[in-house]
Coordinates of N, CA and C in Angstrom, one line a residue:
M1 N 3.4 24.0 14.4 CA 3.6 23.0 15.5 C 5.1 22.7 15.6
N2 N 5.6 22.6 16.8 CA 6.9 22.1 17.0 C 7.0 20.6 17.0
R3 N 8.2 20.1 17.0 CA 8.3 18.6 16.9 C 7.7 17.9 18.1
L4 N 7.8 18.5 19.3 CA 7.2 17.8 20.5 C 5.7 17.8 20.3
S5 N 5.1 18.8 19.9 CA 3.6 18.8 19.7 C 3.2 17.8 18.7
V6 N 3.9 17.7 17.6 CA 3.6 16.7 16.5 C 3.8 15.3 17.1
F7 N 4.8 15.0 17.9 CA 5.1 13.7 18.5 C 3.9 13.4 19.5
L8 N 3.6 14.3 20.3 CA 2.5 14.1 21.3 C 1.2 13.8 20.6
A9 N 0.9 14.6 19.6 CA -0.4 14.3 18.8 C -0.4 13.0 18.2
A10 N 0.7 12.5 17.6 CA 0.8 11.2 17.0 C 0.7 10.1 18.0
A11 N 1.3 10.3 19.2 CA 1.2 9.3 20.3 C -0.2 9.2 20.8
A12 N -0.9 10.3 20.9 CA -2.3 10.3 21.4 C -3.2 9.6 20.4
A13 N -2.9 9.9 19.1 CA -3.7 9.3 18.0 C -3.5 7.8 18.0
S14 N -2.3 7.3 18.3 CA -2.0 5.9 18.3 C -2.7 5.2 19.5
L15 N -2.7 5.9 20.7 CA -3.4 5.3 21.8 C -4.9 5.2 21.6
V16 N -5.5 6.3 20.9 CA -6.9 6.2 20.6 C -7.2 5.1 19.7
A17 N -6.4 4.9 18.7 CA -6.6 3.8 17.7 C -6.5 2.4 18.4
L18 N -5.7 2.3 19.4 CA -5.5 1.0 20.1 C -6.6 0.8 21.1
H19 N -7.2 1.8 21.6 CA -8.2 1.7 22.6 C -9.3 0.7 22.2
G20 N -9.6 -0.3 23.1 CA -10.6 -1.3 22.7 C -10.1 -2.5 22.0
T21 N -8.8 -2.5 21.6 CA -8.3 -3.7 21.0 C -7.3 -4.3 21.9
A22 N -6.0 -4.3 21.6 CA -5.0 -5.0 22.3 C -4.9 -4.5 23.8
M23 N -5.3 -3.2 24.0 CA -5.2 -2.7 25.3 C -6.3 -3.1 26.2
A24 N -7.4 -3.7 25.6 CA -8.6 -4.0 26.4 C -8.3 -5.1 27.4
E25 N -7.5 -6.1 27.0 CA -7.2 -7.2 27.9 C -5.8 -7.7 27.7
P26 N -5.1 -8.0 28.8 CA -3.8 -8.5 28.6 C -3.8 -9.9 27.9
G27 N -2.9 -10.0 26.9 CA -2.9 -11.3 26.1 C -3.9 -11.3 25.0
C28 N -4.7 -10.3 24.8 CA -5.6 -10.2 23.7 C -4.8 -9.9 22.4
A29 N -5.1 -10.7 21.4 CA -4.3 -10.5 20.1 C -5.2 -10.3 18.9
P30 N -5.8 -9.1 18.8 CA -6.8 -8.9 17.7 C -6.2 -9.0 16.3
E31 N -4.9 -8.7 16.1 CA -4.3 -8.9 14.8 C -4.2 -10.4 14.4
A32 N -3.9 -11.2 15.3 CA -3.9 -12.7 15.1 C -5.3 -13.1 14.8
G33 N -6.3 -12.6 15.6 CA -7.7 -12.9 15.4 C -8.2 -12.5 14.0
R34 N -7.7 -11.3 13.6 CA -8.1 -10.8 12.2 C -7.6 -11.8 11.2
H35 N -6.5 -12.4 11.3 CA -5.9 -13.4 10.4 C -6.8 -14.6 10.4
V36 N -7.1 -15.1 11.6 CA -8.0 -16.3 11.7 C -9.3 -16.0 11.1
F37 N -9.9 -14.9 11.4 CA -11.2 -14.5 10.8 C -11.1 -14.5 9.3
A38 N -10.0 -13.9 8.7 CA -9.9 -13.8 7.3 C -9.8 -15.2 6.6
T39 N -9.2 -16.2 7.3 CA -9.0 -17.5 6.7 C -10.1 -18.4 7.0
K40 N -10.9 -18.2 8.1 CA -11.9 -19.2 8.5 C -13.3 -18.7 8.4
C41 N -13.5 -17.4 8.5 CA -14.8 -16.8 8.7 C -15.3 -15.9 7.5
A42 N -14.3 -15.1 7.0 CA -14.7 -14.0 6.1 C -15.4 -14.5 4.8
M43 N -15.3 -15.8 4.4 CA -16.0 -16.2 3.2 C -17.5 -16.2 3.4
C44 N -17.9 -16.2 4.6 CA -19.4 -16.2 4.9 C -19.8 -15.0 5.7
H45 N -18.9 -14.3 6.4 CA -19.3 -13.2 7.4 C -18.5 -12.0 7.1
A46 N -19.2 -10.9 7.0 CA -18.6 -9.5 6.9 C -18.3 -9.1 8.3
A47 N -17.3 -8.2 8.5 CA -16.9 -7.7 9.8 C -16.7 -6.2 9.7
D48 N -17.4 -5.6 8.8 CA -17.3 -4.2 8.6 C -18.7 -3.6 8.7
K49 N -18.8 -2.5 9.5 CA -20.1 -1.9 9.8 C -20.8 -1.5 8.5
S50 N -20.1 -1.1 7.5 CA -20.7 -0.6 6.3 C -21.2 -1.7 5.3
Q51 N -20.9 -2.9 5.6 CA -21.3 -4.0 4.8 C -22.5 -4.7 5.3
G52 N -23.2 -5.4 4.5 CA -24.4 -6.1 4.9 C -24.0 -7.6 5.3
T53 N -24.9 -8.5 5.0 CA -24.6 -9.9 5.2 C -24.0 -10.5 4.0
I54 N -23.3 -11.6 4.1 CA -22.8 -12.3 3.0 C -23.7 -13.6 3.0
V55 N -23.2 -14.7 3.5 CA -24.0 -15.9 3.7 C -24.6 -15.9 5.1
G56 N -23.7 -15.6 6.1 CA -24.0 -15.5 7.5 C -24.2 -14.0 7.9
P57 N -24.6 -13.7 9.1 CA -24.8 -12.4 9.5 C -23.5 -11.6 9.6
N58 N -23.6 -10.3 9.5 CA -22.4 -9.4 9.7 C -22.0 -9.5 11.1
L59 N -20.7 -9.7 11.4 CA -20.3 -9.8 12.8 C -19.7 -8.6 13.4
F60 N -19.8 -7.4 12.7 CA -19.4 -6.2 13.3 C -20.3 -5.9 14.5
G61 N -19.8 -5.7 15.7 CA -20.6 -5.5 16.9 C -21.2 -6.7 17.5
V62 N -20.8 -7.9 17.1 CA -21.4 -9.1 17.6 C -21.2 -9.3 19.1
F63 N -20.1 -8.8 19.6 CA -19.8 -9.0 21.0 C -20.8 -8.2 21.8
E64 N -21.5 -9.0 22.7 CA -22.6 -8.5 23.6 C -23.9 -8.3 22.8
R65 N -24.0 -8.7 21.6 CA -25.2 -8.7 20.8 C -26.1 -9.9 21.3
P66 N -27.4 -9.7 21.3 CA -28.3 -10.9 21.6 C -28.1 -12.0 20.6
V67 N -28.0 -13.2 21.0 CA -27.8 -14.3 20.1 C -29.0 -14.5 19.2
G68 N -28.7 -14.6 17.9 CA -29.8 -14.8 16.9 C -30.8 -13.7 16.7
K69 N -30.3 -12.5 16.9 CA -31.3 -11.4 16.9 C -30.9 -10.2 16.0
L70 N -29.9 -10.4 15.1 CA -29.5 -9.2 14.2 C -30.7 -8.9 13.3
P71 N -31.2 -7.7 13.3 CA -32.3 -7.3 12.4 C -31.9 -7.5 10.9
G72 N -32.8 -8.1 10.2 CA -32.6 -8.2 8.7 C -31.9 -9.5 8.3
F73 N -31.6 -10.4 9.3 CA -31.0 -11.7 9.0 C -31.9 -12.8 9.5
T74 N -32.1 -13.8 8.6 CA -33.0 -14.9 9.0 C -32.1 -16.0 9.6
Y75 N -32.2 -16.2 10.9 CA -31.4 -17.2 11.6 C -32.1 -18.6 11.5
S76 N -31.4 -19.6 11.7 CA -31.9 -20.9 11.9 C -32.9 -20.9 13.1
P77 N -33.9 -21.8 13.2 CA -34.7 -21.8 14.4 C -33.9 -22.0 15.7
A78 N -32.9 -22.7 15.6 CA -32.1 -23.0 16.8 C -31.5 -21.7 17.4
L79 N -30.9 -20.9 16.5 CA -30.3 -19.6 16.9 C -31.4 -18.6 17.2
A80 N -32.5 -18.5 16.4 CA -33.5 -17.5 16.6 C -34.2 -17.7 18.0
A81 N -34.3 -19.0 18.4 CA -34.9 -19.3 19.7 C -34.0 -19.1 20.9
S82 N -32.7 -18.8 20.6 CA -31.7 -18.7 21.7 C -31.9 -17.5 22.6
D83 N -31.5 -17.6 23.8 CA -31.5 -16.5 24.8 C -30.0 -16.2 25.0
G84 N -29.8 -15.1 25.7 CA -28.4 -14.7 26.0 C -27.8 -13.8 25.0
T85 N -26.5 -13.5 25.3 CA -25.7 -12.6 24.4 C -24.4 -13.3 24.0
W86 N -23.8 -12.8 23.0 CA -22.5 -13.3 22.5 C -21.4 -12.7 23.4
D87 N -21.2 -13.2 24.5 CA -20.1 -12.8 25.4 C -18.9 -13.8 25.1
A88 N -17.8 -13.6 25.8 CA -16.6 -14.4 25.5 C -16.9 -15.9 25.7
K89 N -17.6 -16.3 26.7 CA -17.9 -17.7 26.9 C -18.8 -18.3 25.8
A90 N -19.9 -17.6 25.5 CA -20.8 -18.1 24.4 C -20.1 -18.2 23.1
L91 N -19.3 -17.2 22.8 CA -18.5 -17.2 21.5 C -17.5 -18.4 21.5
D92 N -16.8 -18.6 22.6 CA -15.9 -19.7 22.7 C -16.5 -21.0 22.5
L93 N -17.7 -21.3 23.1 CA -18.4 -22.5 22.9 C -18.8 -22.7 21.5
F94 N -19.4 -21.6 21.0 CA -20.0 -21.7 19.6 C -18.9 -21.9 18.6
L95 N -17.8 -21.1 18.7 CA -16.7 -21.2 17.7 C -15.9 -22.5 17.8
K96 N -15.9 -23.1 18.9 CA -15.2 -24.4 19.1 C -16.0 -25.5 18.3
A97 N -17.3 -25.5 18.4 CA -18.1 -26.5 17.7 C -19.5 -26.0 17.6
P98 N -19.8 -25.3 16.5 CA -21.1 -24.7 16.4 C -22.3 -25.6 16.5
A99 N -22.2 -26.8 15.9 CA -23.3 -27.7 15.9 C -23.5 -28.4 17.3
V100 N -22.5 -28.4 18.1 CA -22.6 -28.9 19.5 C -23.2 -27.8 20.4
A101 N -22.7 -26.6 20.2 CA -23.1 -25.5 21.1 C -24.6 -25.1 20.8
K102 N -25.0 -25.2 19.6 CA -26.3 -24.8 19.2 C -26.8 -25.9 18.2
P103 N -27.3 -27.0 18.7 CA -27.8 -28.0 17.8 C -28.9 -27.5 16.9
G104 N -28.8 -27.7 15.6 CA -29.8 -27.2 14.7 C -29.4 -26.0 14.0
T105 N -28.2 -25.5 14.3 CA -27.7 -24.3 13.6 C -27.5 -24.6 12.1
S106 N -27.7 -23.7 11.3 CA -27.5 -23.9 9.8 C -26.1 -23.6 9.4
M107 N -25.2 -23.2 10.3 CA -23.8 -22.8 10.0 C -23.0 -24.1 9.7
P108 N -22.6 -24.3 8.4 CA -21.9 -25.5 8.1 C -20.4 -25.3 8.3
F109 N -20.0 -25.2 9.6 CA -18.6 -24.9 9.9 C -18.2 -25.9 11.1
A110 N -17.1 -26.6 11.0 CA -16.7 -27.5 12.0 C -16.3 -26.9 13.3
G111 N -15.7 -25.7 13.2 CA -15.3 -24.9 14.4 C -13.8 -24.6 14.3
I112 N -13.4 -23.8 15.3 CA -12.0 -23.5 15.4 C -11.5 -24.3 16.6
R113 N -10.8 -25.3 16.4 CA -10.4 -26.3 17.4 C -9.2 -25.7 18.3
N114 N -8.3 -24.9 17.6 CA -7.1 -24.4 18.4 C -7.6 -23.3 19.4
D115 N -7.3 -23.5 20.6 CA -7.7 -22.6 21.7 C -7.1 -21.2 21.5
A116 N -5.9 -21.1 21.1 CA -5.3 -19.8 20.9 C -5.9 -19.0 19.7
D117 N -6.2 -19.8 18.6 CA -6.8 -19.2 17.5 C -8.2 -18.7 17.8
R118 N -8.9 -19.5 18.6 CA -10.3 -19.2 19.0 C -10.3 -17.9 19.9
A119 N -9.3 -17.9 20.8 CA -9.2 -16.7 21.8 C -8.9 -15.5 21.0
S120 N -8.0 -15.5 20.0 CA -7.6 -14.3 19.3 C -8.8 -13.9 18.4
T121 N -9.5 -14.8 17.9 CA -10.7 -14.5 17.1 C -11.7 -13.8 17.9
I122 N -12.0 -14.2 19.1 CA -12.9 -13.6 20.0 C -12.4 -12.2 20.4
C123 N -11.1 -12.1 20.6 CA -10.5 -10.7 20.8 C -10.8 -9.8 19.7
Y124 N -10.6 -10.3 18.5 CA -10.8 -9.5 17.3 C -12.3 -9.1 17.2
L125 N -13.2 -10.0 17.4 CA -14.6 -9.7 17.3 C -15.0 -8.7 18.4
K126 N -14.4 -8.8 19.6 CA -14.7 -7.9 20.7 C -14.3 -6.5 20.3
A127 N -13.2 -6.4 19.5 CA -12.7 -5.1 19.1 C -13.5 -4.4 18.0
L128 N -14.4 -5.1 17.4 CA -15.2 -4.6 16.3 C -16.4 -3.9 16.9
R129 N -16.2 -2.7 17.3 CA -17.3 -1.9 17.9 C -17.3 -0.5 17.3

């Protein structure tokens, strides 16, 4: 391979790696979200497809997943009875104040109050597909 071919192959690989993360939405900051997730969520939630649950359900693929319906995880009655999917709006409300968004949830977490941290966390979760 000549240098141009190597460069083009590397550039194409980089674009493929970025597809679905930062390129998905202007202003989306998945790396910042990964940091927030690591400091606020990872002690209870896995975010890797190959892992199971920790205390809470695995959040790999949570974006657009039906609320309270991950097979193999026992949800609180409040979440198990929920309708809808985890879209950006539902995640924003829940991550801001879980007990307010879903009264009766068993998740003992006050929430992510900072709007930018919450948005970047949602961006990160959306990228986990």
